[in-house]
PDB file of C-alpha atoms in Angstrom:
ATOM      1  CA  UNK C   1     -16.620 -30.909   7.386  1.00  0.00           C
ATOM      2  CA  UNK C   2     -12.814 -31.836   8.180  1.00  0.00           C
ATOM      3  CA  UNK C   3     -10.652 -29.217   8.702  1.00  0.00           C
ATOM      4  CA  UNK C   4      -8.606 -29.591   5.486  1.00  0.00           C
ATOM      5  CA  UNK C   5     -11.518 -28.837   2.942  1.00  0.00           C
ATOM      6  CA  UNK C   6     -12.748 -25.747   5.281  1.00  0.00           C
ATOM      7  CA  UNK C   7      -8.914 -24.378   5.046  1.00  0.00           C
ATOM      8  CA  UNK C   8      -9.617 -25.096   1.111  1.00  0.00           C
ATOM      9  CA  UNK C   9     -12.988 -23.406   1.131  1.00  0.00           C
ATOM     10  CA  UNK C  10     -11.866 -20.206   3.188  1.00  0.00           C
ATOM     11  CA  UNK C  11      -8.103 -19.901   1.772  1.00  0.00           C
ATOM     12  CA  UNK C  12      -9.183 -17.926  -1.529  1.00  0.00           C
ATOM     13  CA  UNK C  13     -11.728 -15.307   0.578  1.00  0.00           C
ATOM     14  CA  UNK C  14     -10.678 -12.413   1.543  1.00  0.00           C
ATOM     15  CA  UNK C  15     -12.428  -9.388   3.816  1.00  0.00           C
ATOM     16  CA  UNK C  16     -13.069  -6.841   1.807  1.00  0.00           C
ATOM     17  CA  UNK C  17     -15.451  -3.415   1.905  1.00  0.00           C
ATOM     18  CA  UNK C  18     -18.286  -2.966   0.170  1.00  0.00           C
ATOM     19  CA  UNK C  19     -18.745   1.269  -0.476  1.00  0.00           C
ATOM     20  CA  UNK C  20     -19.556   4.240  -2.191  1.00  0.00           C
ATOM     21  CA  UNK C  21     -16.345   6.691  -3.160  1.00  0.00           C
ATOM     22  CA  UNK C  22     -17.133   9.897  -2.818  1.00  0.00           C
ATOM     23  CA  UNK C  23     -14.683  12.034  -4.517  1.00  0.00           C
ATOM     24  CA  UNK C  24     -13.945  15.523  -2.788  1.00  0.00           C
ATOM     25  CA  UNK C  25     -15.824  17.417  -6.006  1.00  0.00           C
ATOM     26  CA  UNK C  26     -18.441  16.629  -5.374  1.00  0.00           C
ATOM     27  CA  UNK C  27     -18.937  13.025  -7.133  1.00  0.00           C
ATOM     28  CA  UNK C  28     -19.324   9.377  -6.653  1.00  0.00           C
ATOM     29  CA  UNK C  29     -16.940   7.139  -8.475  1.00  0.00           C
ATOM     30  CA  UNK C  30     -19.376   5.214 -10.943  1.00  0.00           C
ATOM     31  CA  UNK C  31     -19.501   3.364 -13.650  1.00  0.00           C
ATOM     32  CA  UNK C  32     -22.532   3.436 -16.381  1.00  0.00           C
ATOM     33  CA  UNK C  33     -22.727   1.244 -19.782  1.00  0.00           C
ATOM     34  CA  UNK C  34     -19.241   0.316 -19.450  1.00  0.00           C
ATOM     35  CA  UNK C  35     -17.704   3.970 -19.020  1.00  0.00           C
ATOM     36  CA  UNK C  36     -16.263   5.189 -15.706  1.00  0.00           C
ATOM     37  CA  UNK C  37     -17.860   9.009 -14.351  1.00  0.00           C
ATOM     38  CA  UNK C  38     -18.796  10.531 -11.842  1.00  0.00           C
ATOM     39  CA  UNK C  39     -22.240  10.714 -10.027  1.00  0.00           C
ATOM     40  CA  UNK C  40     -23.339  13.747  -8.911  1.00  0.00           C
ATOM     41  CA  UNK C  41     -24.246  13.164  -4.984  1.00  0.00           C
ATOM     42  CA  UNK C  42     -27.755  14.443  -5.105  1.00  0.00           C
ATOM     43  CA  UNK C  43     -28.343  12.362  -7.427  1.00  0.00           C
ATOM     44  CA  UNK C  44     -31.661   9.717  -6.348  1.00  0.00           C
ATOM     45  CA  UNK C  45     -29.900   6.962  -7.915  1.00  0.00           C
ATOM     46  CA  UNK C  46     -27.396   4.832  -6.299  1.00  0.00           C
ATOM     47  CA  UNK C  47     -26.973   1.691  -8.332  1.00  0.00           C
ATOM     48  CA  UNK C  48     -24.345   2.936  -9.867  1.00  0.00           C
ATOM     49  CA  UNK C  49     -21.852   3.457  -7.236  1.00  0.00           C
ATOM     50  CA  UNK C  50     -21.588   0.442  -5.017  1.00  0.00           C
ATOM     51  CA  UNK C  51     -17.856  -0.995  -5.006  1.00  0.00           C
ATOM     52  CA  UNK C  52     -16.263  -3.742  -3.828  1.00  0.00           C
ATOM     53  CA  UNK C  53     -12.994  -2.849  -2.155  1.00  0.00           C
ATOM     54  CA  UNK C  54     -10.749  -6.364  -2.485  1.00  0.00           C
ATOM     55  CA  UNK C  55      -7.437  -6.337  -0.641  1.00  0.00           C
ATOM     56  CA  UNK C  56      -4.728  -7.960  -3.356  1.00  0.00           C
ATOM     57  CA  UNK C  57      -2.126  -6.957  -1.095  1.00  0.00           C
ATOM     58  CA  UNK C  58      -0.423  -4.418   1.322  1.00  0.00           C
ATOM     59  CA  UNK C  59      -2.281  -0.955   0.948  1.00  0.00           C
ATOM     60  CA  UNK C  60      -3.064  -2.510  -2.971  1.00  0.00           C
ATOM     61  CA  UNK C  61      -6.715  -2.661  -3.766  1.00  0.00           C
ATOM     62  CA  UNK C  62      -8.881  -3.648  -6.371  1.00  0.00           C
ATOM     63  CA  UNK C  63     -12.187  -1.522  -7.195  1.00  0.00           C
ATOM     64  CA  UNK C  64     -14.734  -3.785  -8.312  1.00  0.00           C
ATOM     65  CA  UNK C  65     -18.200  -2.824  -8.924  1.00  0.00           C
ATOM     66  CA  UNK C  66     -20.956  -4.250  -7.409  1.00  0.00           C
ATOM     67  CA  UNK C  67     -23.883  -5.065  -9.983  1.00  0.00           C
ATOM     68  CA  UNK C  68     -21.598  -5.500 -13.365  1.00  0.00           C
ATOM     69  CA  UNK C  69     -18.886  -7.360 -11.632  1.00  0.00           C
ATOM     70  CA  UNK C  70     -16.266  -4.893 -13.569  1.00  0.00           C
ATOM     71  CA  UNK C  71     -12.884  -3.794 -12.315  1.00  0.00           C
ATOM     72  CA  UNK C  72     -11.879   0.075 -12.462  1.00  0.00           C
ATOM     73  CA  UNK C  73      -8.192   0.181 -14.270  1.00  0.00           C
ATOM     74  CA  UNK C  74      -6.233   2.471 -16.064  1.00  0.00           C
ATOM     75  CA  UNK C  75      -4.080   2.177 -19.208  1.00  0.00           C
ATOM     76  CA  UNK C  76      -0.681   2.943 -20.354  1.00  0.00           C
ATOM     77  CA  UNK C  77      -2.127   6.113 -21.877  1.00  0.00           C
ATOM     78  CA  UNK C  78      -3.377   7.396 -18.119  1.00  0.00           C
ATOM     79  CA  UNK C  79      -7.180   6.976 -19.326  1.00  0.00           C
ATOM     80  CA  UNK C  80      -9.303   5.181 -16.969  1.00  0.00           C
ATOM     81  CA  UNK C  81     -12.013   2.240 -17.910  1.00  0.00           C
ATOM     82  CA  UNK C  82     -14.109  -0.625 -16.819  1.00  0.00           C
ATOM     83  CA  UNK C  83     -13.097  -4.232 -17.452  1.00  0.00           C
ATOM     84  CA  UNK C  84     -14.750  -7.483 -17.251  1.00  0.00           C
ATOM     85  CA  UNK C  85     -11.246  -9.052 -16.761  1.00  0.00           C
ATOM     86  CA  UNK C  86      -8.368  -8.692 -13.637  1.00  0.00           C
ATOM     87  CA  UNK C  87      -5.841  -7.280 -15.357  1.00  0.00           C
ATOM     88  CA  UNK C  88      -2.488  -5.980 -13.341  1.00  0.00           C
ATOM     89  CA  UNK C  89      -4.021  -2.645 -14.666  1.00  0.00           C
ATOM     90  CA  UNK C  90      -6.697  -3.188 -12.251  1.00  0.00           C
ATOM     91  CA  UNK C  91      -4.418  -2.860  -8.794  1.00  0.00           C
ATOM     92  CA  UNK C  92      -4.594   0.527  -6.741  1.00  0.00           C
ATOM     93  CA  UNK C  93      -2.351   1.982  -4.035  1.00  0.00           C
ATOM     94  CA  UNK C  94      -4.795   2.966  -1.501  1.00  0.00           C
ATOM     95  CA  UNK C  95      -3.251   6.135   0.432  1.00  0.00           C
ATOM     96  CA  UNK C  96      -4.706   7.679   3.369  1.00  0.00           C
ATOM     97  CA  UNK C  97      -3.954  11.010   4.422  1.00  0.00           C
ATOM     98  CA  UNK C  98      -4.621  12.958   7.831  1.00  0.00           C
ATOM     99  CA  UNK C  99      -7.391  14.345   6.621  1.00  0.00           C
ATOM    100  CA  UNK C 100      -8.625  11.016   6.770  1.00  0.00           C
ATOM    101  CA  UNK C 101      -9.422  11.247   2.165  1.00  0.00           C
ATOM    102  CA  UNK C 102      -7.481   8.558   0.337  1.00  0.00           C
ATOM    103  CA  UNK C 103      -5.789   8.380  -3.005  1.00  0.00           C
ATOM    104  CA  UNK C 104      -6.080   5.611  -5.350  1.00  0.00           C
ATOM    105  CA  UNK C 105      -3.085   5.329  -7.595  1.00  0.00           C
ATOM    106  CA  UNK C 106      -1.962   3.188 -10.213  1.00  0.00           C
ATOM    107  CA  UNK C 107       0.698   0.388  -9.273  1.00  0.00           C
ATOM    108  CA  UNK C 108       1.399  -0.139 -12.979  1.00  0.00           C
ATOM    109  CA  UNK C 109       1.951   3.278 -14.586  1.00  0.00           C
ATOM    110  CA  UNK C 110       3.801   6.570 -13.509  1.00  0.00           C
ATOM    111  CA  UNK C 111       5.839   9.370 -15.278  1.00  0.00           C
ATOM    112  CA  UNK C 112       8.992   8.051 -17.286  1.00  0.00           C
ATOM    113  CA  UNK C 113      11.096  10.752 -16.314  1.00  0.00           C
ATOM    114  CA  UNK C 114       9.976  11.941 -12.820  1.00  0.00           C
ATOM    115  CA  UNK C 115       8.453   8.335 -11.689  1.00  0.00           C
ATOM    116  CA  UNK C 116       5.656  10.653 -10.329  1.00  0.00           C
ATOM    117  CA  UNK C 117       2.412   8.076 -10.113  1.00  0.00           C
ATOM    118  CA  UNK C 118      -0.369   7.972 -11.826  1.00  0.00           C
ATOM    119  CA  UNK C 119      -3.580   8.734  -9.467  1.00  0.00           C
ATOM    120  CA  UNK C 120      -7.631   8.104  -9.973  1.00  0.00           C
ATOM    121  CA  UNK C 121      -9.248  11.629 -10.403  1.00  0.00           C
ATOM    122  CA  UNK C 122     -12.758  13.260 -11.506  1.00  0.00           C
ATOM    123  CA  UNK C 123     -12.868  16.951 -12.759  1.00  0.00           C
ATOM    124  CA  UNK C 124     -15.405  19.229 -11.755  1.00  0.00           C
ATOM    125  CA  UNK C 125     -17.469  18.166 -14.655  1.00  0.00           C
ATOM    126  CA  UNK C 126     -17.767  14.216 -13.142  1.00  0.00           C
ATOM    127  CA  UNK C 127     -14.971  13.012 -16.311  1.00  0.00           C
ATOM    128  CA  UNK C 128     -12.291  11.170 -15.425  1.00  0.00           C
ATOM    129  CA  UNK C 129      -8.876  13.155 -15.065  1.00  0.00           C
ATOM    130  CA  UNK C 130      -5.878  11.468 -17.114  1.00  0.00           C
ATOM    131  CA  UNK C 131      -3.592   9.604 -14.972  1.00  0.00           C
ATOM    132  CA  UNK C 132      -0.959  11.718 -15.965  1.00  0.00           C
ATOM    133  CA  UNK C 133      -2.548  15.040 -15.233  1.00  0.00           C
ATOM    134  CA  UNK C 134      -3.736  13.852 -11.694  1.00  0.00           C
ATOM    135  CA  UNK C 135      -1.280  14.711  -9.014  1.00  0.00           C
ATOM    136  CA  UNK C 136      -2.152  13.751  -5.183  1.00  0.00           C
ATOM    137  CA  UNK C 137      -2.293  16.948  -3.531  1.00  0.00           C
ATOM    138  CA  UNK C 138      -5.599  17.960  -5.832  1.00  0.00           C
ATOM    139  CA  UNK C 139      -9.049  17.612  -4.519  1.00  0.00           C
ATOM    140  CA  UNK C 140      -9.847  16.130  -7.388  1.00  0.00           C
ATOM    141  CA  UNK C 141      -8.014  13.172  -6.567  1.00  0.00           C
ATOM    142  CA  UNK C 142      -9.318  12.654  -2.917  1.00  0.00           C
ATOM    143  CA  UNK C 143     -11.819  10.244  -2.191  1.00  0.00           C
ATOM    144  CA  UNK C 144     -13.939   9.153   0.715  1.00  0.00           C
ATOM    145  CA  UNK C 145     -14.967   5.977   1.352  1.00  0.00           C
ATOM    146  CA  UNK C 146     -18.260   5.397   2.717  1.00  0.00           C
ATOM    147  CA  UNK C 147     -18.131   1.810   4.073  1.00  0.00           C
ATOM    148  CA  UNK C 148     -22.095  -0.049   3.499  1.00  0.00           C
ATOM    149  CA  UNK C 149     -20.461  -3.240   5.014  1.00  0.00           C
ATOM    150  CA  UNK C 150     -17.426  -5.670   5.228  1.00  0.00           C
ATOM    151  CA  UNK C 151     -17.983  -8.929   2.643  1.00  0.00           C
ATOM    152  CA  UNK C 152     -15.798 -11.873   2.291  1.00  0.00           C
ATOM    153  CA  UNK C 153     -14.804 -11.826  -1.517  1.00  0.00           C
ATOM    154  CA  UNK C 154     -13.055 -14.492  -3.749  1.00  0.00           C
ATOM    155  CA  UNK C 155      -9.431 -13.441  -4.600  1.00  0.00           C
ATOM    156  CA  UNK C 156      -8.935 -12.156  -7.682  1.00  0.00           C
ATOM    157  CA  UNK C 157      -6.835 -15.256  -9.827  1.00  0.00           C
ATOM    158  CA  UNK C 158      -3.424 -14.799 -10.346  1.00  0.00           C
ATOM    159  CA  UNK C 159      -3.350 -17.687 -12.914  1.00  0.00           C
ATOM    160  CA  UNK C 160      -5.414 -16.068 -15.112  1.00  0.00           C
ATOM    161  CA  UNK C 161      -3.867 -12.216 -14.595  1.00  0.00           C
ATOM    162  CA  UNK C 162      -3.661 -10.940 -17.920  1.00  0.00           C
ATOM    163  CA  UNK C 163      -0.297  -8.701 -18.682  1.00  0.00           C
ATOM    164  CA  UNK C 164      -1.125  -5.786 -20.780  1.00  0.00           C
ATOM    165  CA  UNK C 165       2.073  -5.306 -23.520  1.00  0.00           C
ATOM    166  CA  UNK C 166       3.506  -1.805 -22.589  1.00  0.00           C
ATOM    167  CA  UNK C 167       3.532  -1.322 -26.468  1.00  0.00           C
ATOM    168  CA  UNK C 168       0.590   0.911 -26.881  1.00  0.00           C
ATOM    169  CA  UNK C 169       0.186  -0.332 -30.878  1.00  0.00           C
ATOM    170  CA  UNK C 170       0.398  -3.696 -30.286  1.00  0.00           C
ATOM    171  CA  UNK C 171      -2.433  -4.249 -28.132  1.00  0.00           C
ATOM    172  CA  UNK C 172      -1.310  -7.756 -27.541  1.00  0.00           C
ATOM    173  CA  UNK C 173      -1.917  -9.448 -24.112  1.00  0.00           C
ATOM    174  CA  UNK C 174      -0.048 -11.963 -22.305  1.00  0.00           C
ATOM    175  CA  UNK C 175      -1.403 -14.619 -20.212  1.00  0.00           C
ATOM    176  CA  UNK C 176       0.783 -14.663 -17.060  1.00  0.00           C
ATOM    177  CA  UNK C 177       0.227 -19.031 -16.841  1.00  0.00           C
ATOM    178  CA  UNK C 178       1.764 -19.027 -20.160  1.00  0.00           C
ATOM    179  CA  UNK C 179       5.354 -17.407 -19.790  1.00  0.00           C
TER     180      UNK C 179
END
């Protein structure tokens, strides 16, 4: 192998984490069907919360999950879902604070008036906590990562990063190769 097709063949990996996030009520991020809850930790099975952590950038993640290859994103309305596709809604801040839990929060969306961020949250019940509702300095939005191992992951395409329309009616989607 020369050393231009190896530089070809490890350009696009990057090193990222494969985990479980355990939120600080009690749960572990998961997704089930399609629909993004919480796992209560006693619970025997752990399928459903394996995550690949993908560095797109600095301190920005991706959450990808292992099995159904979705991506954990949230939309303009502060709900957050699973999606088959890398969307920009996809990208998370990951902030770590001294108490070593980190907060995943939304690149994309924040408060209009205060610019406050939107962050990833469960509720005591295991539901997901609306973006807008979720402030950092909850428990609910602290998670702990608990690192299985380290992977070396295909980057998520830029080419093909689809640009949700900030009109909430319109549901329209723009290709980003085709501005």
């Amino acid at each position: 192998m020369d050393e231009i097709s190896f530089l070809r063949q490890t350009e696009s990996q990057l090193k990222g984490v494969r985990t479980r996030l355990y939120s600080r009520q009690g749960y572990y991020l998961g997704v089930f069907g399609g629909t993004v809850r919480g796992q209560p930790k006693d619970t025997p099975d752990t399928e459903g919360h394996i995550f690949n952590l993908i560095p797109v950038g600095l301190r920005i993640v991706c959450i990808q999950h292992q099995d159904t290859a979705q991506y954990i994103a949230m939309n303009a309305d502060g709900r957050v879902y699973a999606t088959e596709t890398y969307t920009s809604e996809c990208k998370w801040k990951e902030s770590v604070f001294e108490n070593y839990y980190v907060v995943y929060t939304s690149t994309l969306y924040k408060q209009l008036e205060s610019g406050r961020p939107w962050n990833l949250g469960f509720s005591r019940d295991g539901d997901p906590v609306k973006g807008s509702r979720a402030k950092k300095h909850k428990p609910y939005c602290h998670f702990i990562p608990r690192p299985i191992e380290v992977h070396l992951f295909k980057e998520p395409s830029l080419n093909d990063l689809v640009v949700p329309s900030r009109s909430a009616s319109s549901g329209v989607t723009r290709s980003r190769s085709s501005q």
